[in-house]
Amino acid sequence: MEYKIVKRYLDIIASILGLIILLPLYVIVALSIKLESKGPIIYKQLRLGLHGREFTMYKFRTMVAGAEKGGVYELKGDKRVTKVGRILRLTSIDELPQLLNILKGDMSLIGPRPPLTYHPWKFSEYTVPQKKRFMVLPGITGLAQIHGRKDLDWDRRIEYDMEYVDKFSFLLDLKIMILTVVKVLTMNDNLNVSKTVKEKRDYPYIKLMYATNDPIIAKIAEDSGVDWIWIDLEIRGKKERQGHLDTRISYHKIEDIKKIKESVNKAKLIVRINPMYDGSKEEIDRAIEDGADILMLPYFKTIKEVKEFIYYVNGRAKTCLLFETPEAVENIDKILSVPGIDYAHIGINDLHLGLKRLFMFSLVADGTVEAICNKFREKGIPYGFGGIARIRHGLIPAEYLIGEIYRLGSSIAIVSRSFCNVKEDYETIEKIFKKGIGEIRRFEEEIRKKDYRYFLKNQRRLKKKVAEIEENMKKGREVI
């Protein structure tokens, strides 16, 4: 039987036994609260539960009536907390009424703590990876509570909640329960000592980058909402690696950097240089002098190449590492420990060749991209992968790929070459870009409101589509 089902039975038994055994304590606490201050014995509060649904959570009241007008969290020395309330919080007895929530099916003994519906931010403002925490019932105690509880900032708490969902098991629950008892008995981390809630953060769109050396198209792309214009200088070894594939070799020139820089106002200029070679320093210096905001290093294999690249850049521009060799992936932990890495991207085209996969999006379907993304996220490095076609277009439909980009917490993507036929006249290109980028942004707005189940379903659709394409490739059929 699945542990999730067994856990529910254990929760029901534990909550019934707890309510019976602790009934005398409930009576004593209720009388103490009532005798000290006016107001209800039980404090009711809306919280976010399974899949982001709202429910009413119960606690023994520990503050004076109406205290929430002065803020939702207690700080050290908060005068709104009653004397009885201080004891209840210190001993965590204030949480005991949540046994009723467990019996009702709103909560579990163990799980991520349920946040307020509006604080630290609304459900729609959680990033998609963060929404994973809502895939299980919230708990009275959880992984975050045994690692610092109220002294952790929200981002760190949510990281622990996501880790709990990933490692969900009986043994983990048992460990959390034992350590929670220790925490309660020693009264560690039971009171807030500082402000742990951050200000509302931006939840940005995916940063879109588009490759062109045409100043007019660059300006059209920028005005349509593209964030980075990409000059692609990489030529060394690329034809040998990809010449047999239907991929584009840009043949951009270093002189194009200055032209594009002069044509755009808001968009950042990202320049993919050649892999490290004898002339790399001169190439990097020239690219920076001509206006590159971000330099991308492709096809590296060793930590030595990365260190040399960052040394040559010397803080004069942002750096982006393009992970597209098996050797780079194999050495990823050491490479990401190098100071000075601002962004990272996964080059699934070259990487799938190096790993001998049939199709470049096989790496997305088989978990390879997810494993690499997790490494970037652990280091706090913004990252990206994949090329996006227009909505309802693409070998892998753009909707599937955008959904997976959001699920994996990626914040950067390439606008693919199939997005627009650059041989069209500029007026047509402008119409295509404005409509196409607008559709992508509207789709992003739509999926940001979804709970995590949507993204799991989307992942299954993407895997199915990749499997179909792989099957056709094996049979030698044309893939369309």
PDB file of C-alpha atoms in Angstrom, residues 124-230:
ATOM      1  CA  SER A 124      -0.268  32.850  -7.455  1.00  0.00           C
ATOM      2  CA  GLU A 125       3.000  34.588  -6.488  1.00  0.00           C
ATOM      3  CA  TYR A 126       4.828  31.395  -5.506  1.00  0.00           C
ATOM      4  CA  THR A 127       7.181  30.259  -8.246  1.00  0.00           C
ATOM      5  CA  VAL A 128       6.261  26.971  -9.894  1.00  0.00           C
ATOM      6  CA  PRO A 129       9.051  24.984  -8.175  1.00  0.00           C
ATOM      7  CA  GLN A 130       7.897  26.466  -4.853  1.00  0.00           C
ATOM      8  CA  LYS A 131       4.341  25.286  -5.546  1.00  0.00           C
ATOM      9  CA  LYS A 132       5.644  21.743  -5.204  1.00  0.00           C
ATOM     10  CA  ARG A 133       5.353  22.244  -1.418  1.00  0.00           C
ATOM     11  CA  PHE A 134       1.549  22.184  -1.824  1.00  0.00           C
ATOM     12  CA  MET A 135       1.561  18.654  -3.263  1.00  0.00           C
ATOM     13  CA  VAL A 136       1.181  17.114   0.190  1.00  0.00           C
ATOM     14  CA  LEU A 137      -1.017  17.934   3.177  1.00  0.00           C
ATOM     15  CA  PRO A 138       0.455  20.651   5.404  1.00  0.00           C
ATOM     16  CA  GLY A 139       1.642  19.562   8.822  1.00  0.00           C
ATOM     17  CA  ILE A 140       1.921  20.640  12.434  1.00  0.00           C
ATOM     18  CA  THR A 141       5.657  20.172  12.067  1.00  0.00           C
ATOM     19  CA  GLY A 142       7.981  19.591   9.142  1.00  0.00           C
ATOM     20  CA  LEU A 143      11.516  19.566   7.813  1.00  0.00           C
ATOM     21  CA  ALA A 144      11.890  23.349   8.093  1.00  0.00           C
ATOM     22  CA  GLN A 145      10.769  23.267  11.735  1.00  0.00           C
ATOM     23  CA  ILE A 146      13.604  20.949  12.772  1.00  0.00           C
ATOM     24  CA  HIS A 147      16.160  23.099  10.903  1.00  0.00           C
ATOM     25  CA  GLY A 148      15.582  26.452  12.509  1.00  0.00           C
ATOM     26  CA  ARG A 149      11.850  26.997  12.438  1.00  0.00           C
ATOM     27  CA  LYS A 150      11.012  30.697  12.795  1.00  0.00           C
ATOM     28  CA  ASP A 151      14.574  31.942  12.371  1.00  0.00           C
ATOM     29  CA  LEU A 152      14.671  30.761   8.727  1.00  0.00           C
ATOM     30  CA  ASP A 153      13.735  33.201   5.991  1.00  0.00           C
ATOM     31  CA  TRP A 154      10.872  32.154   3.761  1.00  0.00           C
ATOM     32  CA  ASP A 155      12.923  31.115   0.759  1.00  0.00           C
ATOM     33  CA  ARG A 156      14.931  28.709   2.934  1.00  0.00           C
ATOM     34  CA  ARG A 157      11.806  27.325   4.604  1.00  0.00           C
ATOM     35  CA  ILE A 158      10.276  26.650   1.211  1.00  0.00           C
ATOM     36  CA  GLU A 159      13.470  24.905   0.046  1.00  0.00           C
ATOM     37  CA  TYR A 160      13.102  22.528   3.008  1.00  0.00           C
ATOM     38  CA  ASP A 161       9.408  22.023   2.155  1.00  0.00           C
ATOM     39  CA  MET A 162      10.297  21.127  -1.435  1.00  0.00           C
ATOM     40  CA  GLU A 163      12.975  18.739  -0.173  1.00  0.00           C
ATOM     41  CA  TYR A 164      10.346  17.081   2.037  1.00  0.00           C
ATOM     42  CA  VAL A 165       8.069  16.456  -0.948  1.00  0.00           C
ATOM     43  CA  ASP A 166      10.974  15.009  -2.954  1.00  0.00           C
ATOM     44  CA  LYS A 167      12.045  12.676  -0.120  1.00  0.00           C
ATOM     45  CA  PHE A 168       8.554  11.855   1.192  1.00  0.00           C
ATOM     46  CA  SER A 169       8.762   8.608   3.207  1.00  0.00           C
ATOM     47  CA  PHE A 170       7.929   6.955   6.525  1.00  0.00           C
ATOM     48  CA  LEU A 171      11.544   7.099   7.709  1.00  0.00           C
ATOM     49  CA  LEU A 172      11.742  10.838   7.024  1.00  0.00           C
ATOM     50  CA  ASP A 173       8.492  11.420   8.928  1.00  0.00           C
ATOM     51  CA  LEU A 174       9.806   9.365  11.836  1.00  0.00           C
ATOM     52  CA  LYS A 175      13.024  11.407  11.903  1.00  0.00           C
ATOM     53  CA  ILE A 176      11.088  14.690  11.851  1.00  0.00           C
ATOM     54  CA  MET A 177       8.782  13.537  14.648  1.00  0.00           C
ATOM     55  CA  ILE A 178      11.680  12.516  16.909  1.00  0.00           C
ATOM     56  CA  LEU A 179      13.609  15.746  16.304  1.00  0.00           C
ATOM     57  CA  THR A 180      10.450  17.811  16.800  1.00  0.00           C
ATOM     58  CA  VAL A 181       9.958  16.275  20.229  1.00  0.00           C
ATOM     59  CA  VAL A 182      13.577  17.166  21.065  1.00  0.00           C
ATOM     60  CA  LYS A 183      13.033  20.743  19.845  1.00  0.00           C
ATOM     61  CA  VAL A 184       9.848  21.143  21.878  1.00  0.00           C
ATOM     62  CA  LEU A 185      11.375  19.690  25.059  1.00  0.00           C
ATOM     63  CA  THR A 186      14.467  21.906  24.773  1.00  0.00           C
ATOM     64  CA  MET A 187      12.280  24.856  23.680  1.00  0.00           C
ATOM     65  CA  ASN A 188      14.658  25.681  20.807  1.00  0.00           C
ATOM     66  CA  ASP A 189      13.521  28.065  18.037  1.00  0.00           C
ATOM     67  CA  ASN A 190      10.015  28.307  19.518  1.00  0.00           C
ATOM     68  CA  LEU A 191       9.835  32.117  19.486  1.00  0.00           C
ATOM     69  CA  ASN A 192      10.560  34.562  16.720  1.00  0.00           C
ATOM     70  CA  VAL A 193      13.700  36.614  17.343  1.00  0.00           C
ATOM     71  CA  SER A 194      13.761  38.660  14.159  1.00  0.00           C
ATOM     72  CA  LYS A 195      11.725  39.581  11.131  1.00  0.00           C
ATOM     73  CA  THR A 196      11.695  36.546   8.846  1.00  0.00           C
ATOM     74  CA  VAL A 197       9.299  37.744   6.183  1.00  0.00           C
ATOM     75  CA  LYS A 198      10.668  39.331   3.032  1.00  0.00           C
ATOM     76  CA  GLU A 199       9.042  42.081   1.074  1.00  0.00           C
ATOM     77  CA  LYS A 200       6.920  41.016  -1.872  1.00  0.00           C
ATOM     78  CA  ARG A 201       9.201  39.965  -4.712  1.00  0.00           C
ATOM     79  CA  ASP A 202       8.904  40.255  -8.432  1.00  0.00           C
ATOM     80  CA  TYR A 203       7.975  37.083 -10.251  1.00  0.00           C
ATOM     81  CA  PRO A 204       9.555  37.897 -13.616  1.00  0.00           C
ATOM     82  CA  TYR A 205       8.753  36.490 -16.992  1.00  0.00           C
ATOM     83  CA  ILE A 206      11.228  34.147 -18.653  1.00  0.00           C
ATOM     84  CA  LYS A 207      14.139  36.136 -20.070  1.00  0.00           C
ATOM     85  CA  LEU A 208      13.909  35.571 -23.804  1.00  0.00           C
ATOM     86  CA  MET A 209      16.969  35.859 -26.036  1.00  0.00           C
ATOM     87  CA  TYR A 210      16.978  36.038 -29.799  1.00  0.00           C
ATOM     88  CA  ALA A 211      19.971  35.649 -32.118  1.00  0.00           C
ATOM     89  CA  THR A 212      20.361  38.215 -34.882  1.00  0.00           C
ATOM     90  CA  ASN A 213      23.014  40.478 -36.333  1.00  0.00           C
ATOM     91  CA  ASP A 214      20.452  42.634 -38.129  1.00  0.00           C
ATOM     92  CA  PRO A 215      20.018  45.938 -36.227  1.00  0.00           C
ATOM     93  CA  ILE A 216      16.440  46.439 -37.474  1.00  0.00           C
ATOM     94  CA  ILE A 217      15.315  42.944 -36.429  1.00  0.00           C
ATOM     95  CA  ALA A 218      17.113  43.402 -33.090  1.00  0.00           C
ATOM     96  CA  LYS A 219      15.094  46.569 -32.464  1.00  0.00           C
ATOM     97  CA  ILE A 220      11.856  44.828 -33.494  1.00  0.00           C
ATOM     98  CA  ALA A 221      12.630  41.949 -31.098  1.00  0.00           C
ATOM     99  CA  GLU A 222      13.423  44.377 -28.259  1.00  0.00           C
ATOM    100  CA  ASP A 223      10.231  46.391 -28.809  1.00  0.00           C
ATOM    101  CA  SER A 224       8.223  43.154 -28.845  1.00  0.00           C
ATOM    102  CA  GLY A 225       9.510  42.101 -25.420  1.00  0.00           C
ATOM    103  CA  VAL A 226      12.704  40.114 -26.069  1.00  0.00           C
ATOM    104  CA  ASP A 227      15.111  40.694 -23.152  1.00  0.00           C
ATOM    105  CA  TRP A 228      18.495  39.728 -24.623  1.00  0.00           C
ATOM    106  CA  ILE A 229      19.778  40.107 -28.171  1.00  0.00           C
ATOM    107  CA  TRP A 230      22.277  37.391 -28.964  1.00  0.00           C
TER     108      TRP A 230
END
